[in-house]
Amino acid sequence: MRISSIIPCVRNANGSGHEQRRQTDGPGKDEVNRMNDFRKTAQEMLEFIRISPTCFHAVANIGRMLEAAGFQQLQEKEEWKLEKGGRYYTERNDSSVIAFVIPEKEVGIRGFHMAAAHSDSPCFKIKEKPELTVEEHYLRLNTEKYGGMILSTWLDRPLSVAGRLAVKNGNGIEGRLVNIDRDLCVIPNVAIHMNREMNKGVEYNPQVDLLPLLADVSFDEYDAHTTYDAQTASENAEEQPEAVEKPTLVALAAETAGVDAETILGEDLFLYTRQEGKMIGAKGEFVLSPRLDDLQSAFALTKAFTESTPAEYINVCAVFDNEEVGSGSRQGALSNFLPDVLERICLSYGMTKEEQICARSRSFLLSADNAHAVHPNHPEKSDDEFPVVLNGGVVIKYNASQRYTTTGMTGGVFGSLCEKNDIKTQLFVNRADMPGGSTLGNLLSHSFSVPMVDIGLPQLAMHSAVETAGCEDVETMIEAIQAFYESEICQIKDGTWRI
């Protein structure tokens, strides 16, 4: 096996990846200007996350990014008429999106250059009967876990509710996004006086310990916010409400969405943390934010995609829902969403089944999902030979059990592309005694098998309510994915690649 036209990968003594720092973008541009560039990009990413409290909002915001770049939305239920140079996207369930660009050149389909991320993050989903009353006083929300979050990180912090409403509209139903954009509820801890063993470790029961407090059902807002003497109270008795309307989640959501509560026929609502993303560190070199996994990669992928121009390959950007719960839904990576889109593109070219298989064999896919950095307090949790660090560049992920789909060949192809473009990379492999999670790549290969590499951005505290990453890495990821989209990566024959 060989790779043609490839610059050899540079490894340091411990094999952690490319050590050469990326060169400045142009003559005379110093490191201070570059730092300003990646901080600006990181701030854009944090704003994207802030306005994307759920998968529905994330996909809506990706759609806005695509339309601002000249993309046209297609409906799955309609016939597609694609044109050379066309820029298109389609959504499924309002929570997954696939976009693609048809090259200008009249060369047919040589293959697809694809990158994928996911729109969902671990959180709490609110049940369909959302309210529970305690002691005729407290109103709690009835929730269940969505994904594998670090449960303790959700306690004692301001939370709110966002998602999608199914609203009656004439003879039909339409989806309406909602975000109750204020500090709304909290999951209170038990005081240490009531559990003296708390600091020795707590096993949380999600149905008992983790239900958020929404309201005091006996609270009279009129009495609480107004002070009258006896004479004033008597004179204005008719102005006081006869009964205090008790708050309900559906009523709050309806008011926020601008609809009548009676028209809401269903809802997909989630808790989210109200903490906004920040740049932290002595030099502002880190970012602290909710939902970095995987909105950081989704943002980088979309930005790189909209700023790239394909040569002869069809560029595809896919962001799927439900990765955190196995991807087995209609809008997940295991669905027919991506295969259907690619087949419809091929049919628009009048390709035979044989030609479609050939195009697929010439394709390549990046699965972009965040990666574990070495923990500063627990370096023993990582393999000493693969010290992934924040601000160390794009992570190429390997796993012997193929939880990550990277092979020596595909990792070499992507690593060499990054080396050719002076883009930093580093390698991640789990400790042999500590199995890791899986991600989109191996799931996508179930329905659409093409050469793949699993990549990601390094972060700490994955699946915490708030996670930490490097300020510089999102810009590096954008540069890497853009280089991929504009490359001529192609498998000439099995085991031989051109960069």
XYZ file of C-alpha atoms in Angstrom:
499
model
C 0.000 0.000 0.000
C 1.191 3.518 -0.689
C 0.031 7.113 -0.652
C 1.122 9.265 -3.564
C 1.926 12.988 -3.444
C 1.900 13.107 0.345
C 4.186 14.973 2.707
C 5.197 12.507 5.468
C 3.541 13.067 8.847
C 5.820 14.604 11.464
C 5.603 12.934 14.880
C 7.323 13.898 18.080
C 9.043 11.389 20.326
C 5.836 10.414 22.112
C 3.764 10.095 18.932
C 1.297 12.789 19.887
C 1.106 14.301 16.419
C 2.336 17.235 14.420
C 4.383 19.566 16.579
C 5.025 22.343 14.072
C 2.862 25.372 14.881
C 0.781 26.676 12.031
C 2.491 29.487 10.130
C 0.980 32.966 10.078
C -1.535 33.627 7.345
C 0.528 36.155 5.391
C 3.676 38.227 5.291
C 3.944 40.619 8.223
C 1.071 39.111 10.214
C 2.361 38.501 13.730
C 1.215 36.171 16.452
C -0.832 38.880 18.179
C -2.995 39.309 15.086
C -3.425 35.573 14.775
C -4.552 35.397 18.407
C -7.116 38.086 17.663
C -8.322 36.040 14.689
C -8.917 32.857 16.631
C -10.470 34.725 19.543
C -12.913 36.347 17.139
C -13.798 32.931 15.729
C -14.152 31.486 19.223
C -16.495 34.332 20.159
C -18.636 33.604 17.077
C -18.781 29.977 18.143
C -19.823 30.893 21.684
C -22.604 33.107 20.324
C -23.782 30.255 18.086
C -23.963 27.996 21.136
C -25.745 30.658 23.203
C -28.579 30.951 20.693
C -28.731 27.161 20.227
C -30.076 25.787 23.519
C -31.485 22.661 21.813
C -30.882 20.590 18.689
C -33.849 22.345 17.035
C -32.347 25.783 17.578
C -28.919 24.578 16.445
C -30.294 23.316 13.127
C -32.353 26.494 12.649
C -29.204 28.561 13.164
C -27.212 26.353 10.794
C -29.982 26.924 8.260
C -29.561 30.680 8.680
C -25.801 30.361 8.149
C -26.443 28.354 4.991
C -29.032 30.767 3.599
C -26.734 33.721 4.293
C -24.181 31.900 2.121
C -26.680 31.498 -0.741
C -28.031 27.999 -0.055
C -31.545 27.019 -1.110
C -33.682 24.771 1.072
C -35.143 21.616 -0.474
C -38.027 19.574 0.912
C -37.594 15.800 1.081
C -41.180 15.246 -0.074
C -40.669 17.188 -3.312
C -38.825 16.345 -6.506
C -35.362 17.881 -6.635
C -34.131 19.726 -9.705
C -30.434 20.330 -9.101
C -28.245 22.618 -11.171
C -24.502 22.896 -11.706
C -23.062 25.269 -9.138
C -26.190 24.905 -7.001
C -26.014 25.212 -3.213
C -28.698 23.261 -1.391
C -29.744 21.952 2.012
C -32.553 19.875 3.455
C -33.728 19.208 7.002
C -35.371 16.307 8.766
C -37.403 16.616 11.982
C -36.148 20.210 12.362
C -33.162 18.678 14.189
C -30.902 17.251 11.438
C -29.612 18.974 8.317
C -27.610 17.984 5.247
C -26.197 20.568 2.843
C -24.299 20.058 -0.402
C -22.690 21.993 -3.233
C -22.768 20.922 -6.881
C -19.496 21.836 -8.670
C -19.599 24.234 -11.609
C -17.537 21.941 -13.836
C -19.236 19.524 -16.224
C -17.338 16.468 -14.991
C -20.079 14.272 -13.581
C -19.699 13.028 -10.022
C -16.188 11.976 -9.134
C -17.152 11.400 -5.514
C -18.267 13.062 -2.296
C -16.214 14.944 0.268
C -18.318 14.720 3.416
C -18.054 15.892 7.012
C -20.504 15.130 9.809
C -21.202 16.342 13.350
C -24.208 16.180 15.676
C -26.689 18.741 16.976
C -27.686 17.197 20.315
C -26.005 17.292 23.724
C -26.659 15.399 26.978
C -29.394 17.063 29.007
C -32.770 16.437 30.641
C -35.884 15.965 28.525
C -39.158 17.142 30.023
C -41.840 14.477 30.112
C -45.192 14.879 28.379
C -46.961 15.391 31.731
C -44.408 17.830 33.051
C -45.608 19.011 36.460
C -45.378 17.472 39.907
C -46.598 19.125 43.131
C -44.954 18.578 46.523
C -46.630 19.413 49.839
C -49.167 21.546 47.913
C -46.419 24.115 47.719
C -43.589 23.288 45.300
C -44.097 22.749 41.587
C -41.432 20.539 40.044
C -40.790 19.479 36.452
C -40.947 15.786 35.626
C -37.848 14.983 33.576
C -35.769 12.089 32.310
C -32.130 11.772 31.270
C -31.174 12.343 27.648
C -27.717 10.898 27.056
C -24.925 10.250 29.514
C -24.431 13.539 31.331
C -22.421 14.211 34.495
C -25.477 14.544 36.704
C -23.995 16.519 39.596
C -23.045 19.423 37.327
C -26.696 20.287 36.736
C -27.423 21.090 40.389
C -27.602 24.573 41.926
C -27.349 26.560 38.721
C -29.947 28.616 36.811
C -31.755 26.526 34.205
C -34.455 27.148 31.655
C -36.549 25.324 29.080
C -36.404 25.328 25.289
C -37.402 23.122 22.394
C -40.196 22.706 19.878
C -43.969 22.970 20.206
C -46.495 21.205 17.987
C -49.127 23.932 17.483
C -52.545 23.570 15.881
C -52.797 25.780 12.827
C -56.165 25.681 11.053
C -56.616 22.127 9.833
C -52.980 21.227 10.417
C -50.111 21.285 12.888
C -46.895 23.282 12.649
C -43.677 23.223 14.633
C -42.814 26.335 16.621
C -39.442 26.820 18.331
C -39.551 28.151 21.860
C -36.923 29.340 24.307
C -37.994 30.680 27.694
C -35.046 33.025 27.708
C -34.695 33.743 31.411
C -33.515 32.069 34.600
C -36.495 29.814 35.236
C -35.750 26.842 37.465
C -33.112 25.056 39.537
C -32.256 21.545 40.719
C -31.460 22.171 44.401
C -28.899 20.093 46.240
C -29.559 18.500 49.609
C -27.789 20.462 52.353
C -24.712 18.797 53.763
C -26.399 18.892 57.185
C -28.971 16.452 55.778
C -26.362 14.200 54.163
C -23.060 14.265 56.008
C -21.611 11.678 53.609
C -22.183 13.841 50.536
C -18.516 14.615 49.936
C -17.721 10.913 49.928
C -19.776 10.489 46.764
C -23.472 10.549 45.891
C -25.338 8.218 43.553
C -28.126 10.334 42.115
C -31.545 8.923 41.347
C -32.830 10.992 38.388
C -36.483 10.492 39.374
C -35.887 11.615 42.954
C -32.820 13.845 43.198
C -32.775 15.667 39.889
C -36.236 17.125 39.310
C -36.045 20.911 38.870
C -37.998 23.327 41.049
C -40.172 25.542 38.831
C -42.597 27.421 41.088
C -44.234 28.028 44.434
C -47.862 27.201 43.740
C -49.061 29.275 46.694
C -47.079 32.345 45.682
C -49.350 35.396 45.112
C -47.474 37.716 42.781
C -49.916 40.538 43.438
C -49.429 40.401 47.217
C -45.698 39.804 46.958
C -44.961 42.846 44.820
C -47.454 45.378 46.217
C -47.695 46.955 49.679
C -50.923 48.696 50.701
C -52.175 50.220 53.879
C -55.705 49.318 54.991
C -57.359 52.371 53.452
C -55.637 51.931 50.073
C -56.476 48.252 50.026
C -60.151 49.005 50.676
C -60.311 51.720 48.038
C -58.701 49.520 45.382
C -60.246 46.202 46.275
C -61.864 45.893 42.872
C -58.447 46.139 41.180
C -57.093 43.056 42.933
C -57.475 39.793 41.060
C -60.128 37.433 42.373
C -57.808 34.432 42.005
C -54.132 33.992 41.308
C -53.473 32.019 38.137
C -50.988 29.250 38.946
C -48.011 29.065 36.562
C -47.699 26.049 34.313
C -44.884 25.140 31.978
C -47.185 24.928 28.975
C -48.599 28.372 29.753
C -45.100 29.824 30.008
C -44.061 28.156 26.753
C -47.224 29.353 24.991
C -46.713 32.922 26.156
C -43.093 32.867 24.978
C -44.015 31.382 21.593
C -46.906 33.802 21.113
C -49.609 31.126 20.856
C -52.626 30.085 22.890
C -51.882 27.266 25.318
C -54.987 25.430 24.045
C -53.433 25.160 20.569
C -50.369 23.266 21.808
C -50.889 19.605 20.928
C -47.435 18.303 21.810
C -43.969 19.397 22.790
C -40.306 18.362 22.675
C -38.872 20.398 25.539
C -35.493 20.179 27.252
C -33.714 21.761 30.188
C -30.631 23.810 29.403
C -28.133 25.641 31.555
C -28.306 29.415 31.474
C -24.581 29.952 31.859
C -23.231 31.681 28.761
C -19.930 30.711 27.219
C -16.875 32.691 28.267
C -13.209 32.956 27.458
C -11.155 32.188 30.542
C -7.535 31.585 31.492
C -4.609 33.876 32.262
C -4.455 34.924 28.611
C -8.023 34.127 27.623
C -6.744 30.918 26.050
C -9.642 28.658 27.079
C -13.389 28.651 26.448
C -15.918 27.559 29.075
C -19.357 26.821 27.684
C -22.322 24.458 27.669
C -22.793 22.057 24.737
C -19.262 22.226 23.332
C -19.859 18.552 22.550
C -20.773 18.732 19.744
C -21.886 22.247 18.768
C -18.251 23.323 18.658
C -17.632 20.865 15.815
C -21.019 21.578 14.200
C -20.199 25.298 14.070
C -16.689 24.700 12.709
C -17.966 22.277 10.095
C -20.716 24.621 8.883
C -18.412 27.639 8.751
C -15.744 25.736 6.828
C -18.360 24.339 4.466
C -19.935 27.708 3.620
C -16.514 29.268 3.026
C -15.231 26.474 0.742
C -15.401 26.112 -3.010
C -15.413 22.540 -4.352
C -13.234 21.689 -7.298
C -14.579 18.483 -8.803
C -16.054 16.690 -5.802
C -19.459 17.297 -4.292
C -19.022 18.747 -0.817
C -21.492 17.539 1.803
C -22.078 18.893 5.323
C -24.240 16.747 7.627
C -25.346 17.491 11.195
C -27.391 14.688 12.789
C -29.599 14.509 15.860
C -29.716 11.809 18.561
C -26.030 10.860 18.563
C -26.065 10.990 22.367
C -28.747 8.273 22.534
C -27.470 5.906 19.849
C -28.445 7.593 16.545
C -31.192 5.038 15.898
C -33.907 7.564 15.034
C -35.328 8.763 11.717
C -33.071 11.820 11.999
C -30.024 9.992 13.366
C -26.826 8.841 11.702
C -28.155 5.280 11.445
C -31.137 6.429 9.379
C -31.476 6.600 5.594
C -31.129 10.410 5.619
C -27.596 10.661 4.217
C -27.887 7.706 1.782
C -31.146 9.123 0.428
C -29.662 12.582 -0.138
C -26.605 11.193 -1.913
C -28.708 8.889 -4.073
C -30.954 11.782 -5.119
C -27.873 13.776 -6.117
C -26.660 10.840 -8.213
C -30.083 10.394 -9.814
C -30.067 14.059 -10.823
C -26.954 13.229 -12.851
C -28.669 10.218 -14.425
C -26.119 7.846 -12.880
C -26.540 4.094 -13.004
C -26.203 1.941 -9.885
C -22.731 0.942 -11.046
C -21.680 4.566 -11.397
C -23.032 5.379 -7.936
C -20.953 2.599 -6.382
C -17.859 3.904 -8.173
C -18.496 7.429 -6.914
C -18.917 6.151 -3.374
C -15.593 4.304 -3.527
C -13.891 7.592 -4.454
C -15.459 9.421 -1.514
C -14.138 10.343 1.935
C -15.859 11.324 5.187
C -14.723 13.213 8.286
C -16.649 12.361 11.450
C -16.202 15.436 13.678
C -16.961 14.915 17.360
C -14.997 16.242 20.316
C -12.138 14.354 21.959
C -10.774 13.939 25.487
C -7.823 16.108 26.440
C -5.422 15.134 29.219
C -7.028 16.182 32.506
C -4.731 18.483 34.509
C -5.687 16.788 37.792
C -5.863 13.260 36.412
C -3.250 12.732 33.690
C -3.285 9.031 34.600
C -6.669 8.763 32.826
C -4.919 9.182 29.457
C -2.337 7.094 27.646
C 1.047 8.678 28.396
C 2.102 8.291 24.775
C -0.849 10.298 23.442
C -1.071 13.519 25.501
C -3.882 15.421 23.792
C -3.930 19.033 25.027
C -6.169 22.072 24.673
C -5.012 24.425 21.890
C -2.942 21.562 20.505
C -4.828 21.260 17.237
C -7.292 18.893 15.591
C -7.409 15.433 17.170
C -7.244 12.292 15.001
C -8.873 9.452 16.941
C -7.966 5.745 16.776
C -9.529 2.686 18.392
C -8.695 -0.986 17.814
C -12.351 -2.008 18.193
C -13.331 0.497 15.482
C -15.414 2.668 17.800
C -13.510 5.250 15.787
C -13.272 4.422 12.101
C -9.793 5.858 11.514
C -7.350 3.421 9.955
C -3.628 3.859 9.444
C -4.414 4.708 5.840
C -7.242 7.211 6.351
C -5.471 8.784 9.331
C -2.365 9.140 7.190
C -4.345 10.764 4.400
C -5.979 13.346 6.672
C -2.825 13.936 8.717
C -0.813 14.523 5.580
C -3.413 16.954 4.235
C -3.128 18.938 7.472
C 0.668 18.801 7.372
C 0.610 20.048 3.790
C -1.455 23.058 4.947
C 0.556 23.739 8.158
C -2.372 22.740 10.372
C -1.638 21.259 13.799
C -2.911 17.781 14.632
C -2.563 15.417 17.563
C -3.439 11.760 18.089
C -5.864 10.226 20.579
C -5.987 6.579 21.644
C -7.744 5.358 24.801
C -5.900 3.608 27.582
C -6.118 -0.136 26.959
C -7.888 -0.605 30.309
C -10.405 2.194 29.766
C -12.862 1.720 26.864
C -14.107 4.935 25.291
C -17.354 5.922 23.635
C -18.319 5.701 20.006
C -19.429 8.422 17.636
C -20.917 9.130 14.236
C -18.304 7.493 12.029
C -18.860 3.837 12.845
C -22.631 4.400 12.881
C -22.667 6.049 9.470
C -20.653 3.145 8.086
C -23.629 0.854 8.794
C -25.682 2.535 6.085
C -23.063 4.194 3.902
C -19.606 2.642 3.889
C -16.863 4.952 2.645
C -13.317 5.590 3.881
C -13.567 7.649 7.064
C -11.492 9.303 9.733
C -12.734 10.311 13.184
C -11.541 13.740 14.259
C -12.473 16.162 17.012
C -11.559 19.125 19.156
C -9.878 18.524 22.523
C -11.929 19.307 25.598
C -12.206 18.695 29.331
C -15.257 17.549 31.309
C -17.091 16.051 28.337
C -20.811 15.695 29.062
C -20.705 18.128 31.956
C -23.330 20.871 32.015
C -20.415 23.209 31.218
C -17.280 22.059 29.381
C -13.811 23.490 28.730
C -11.910 23.683 25.439
C -9.101 25.632 23.783
C -9.739 29.083 22.334
C -7.497 28.442 19.334
C -8.760 25.005 18.334
C -12.047 25.979 16.677
C -10.185 28.134 14.134
C -7.753 25.274 13.534
C -10.648 22.884 12.912
C -12.226 25.288 10.426
C -8.940 25.524 8.534
C -8.562 21.727 8.486
C -12.093 21.047 7.220
C -11.845 23.814 4.638
C -8.576 22.333 3.387
C -10.342 18.971 3.094
C -13.322 20.405 1.199
C -11.024 22.145 -1.284
C -8.664 19.184 -1.712
C -8.509 16.506 -4.387
C -8.293 13.603 -1.938
C -9.103 10.501 -3.944
C -8.582 6.741 -3.638
C -6.930 5.783 -6.934
C -7.222 2.092 -6.136
C -7.599 0.141 -2.939
C -4.662 1.126 -0.753
C -3.464 3.991 -2.961
C -4.504 7.596 -2.441
C -3.861 10.947 -4.029
C -3.851 14.147 -1.955
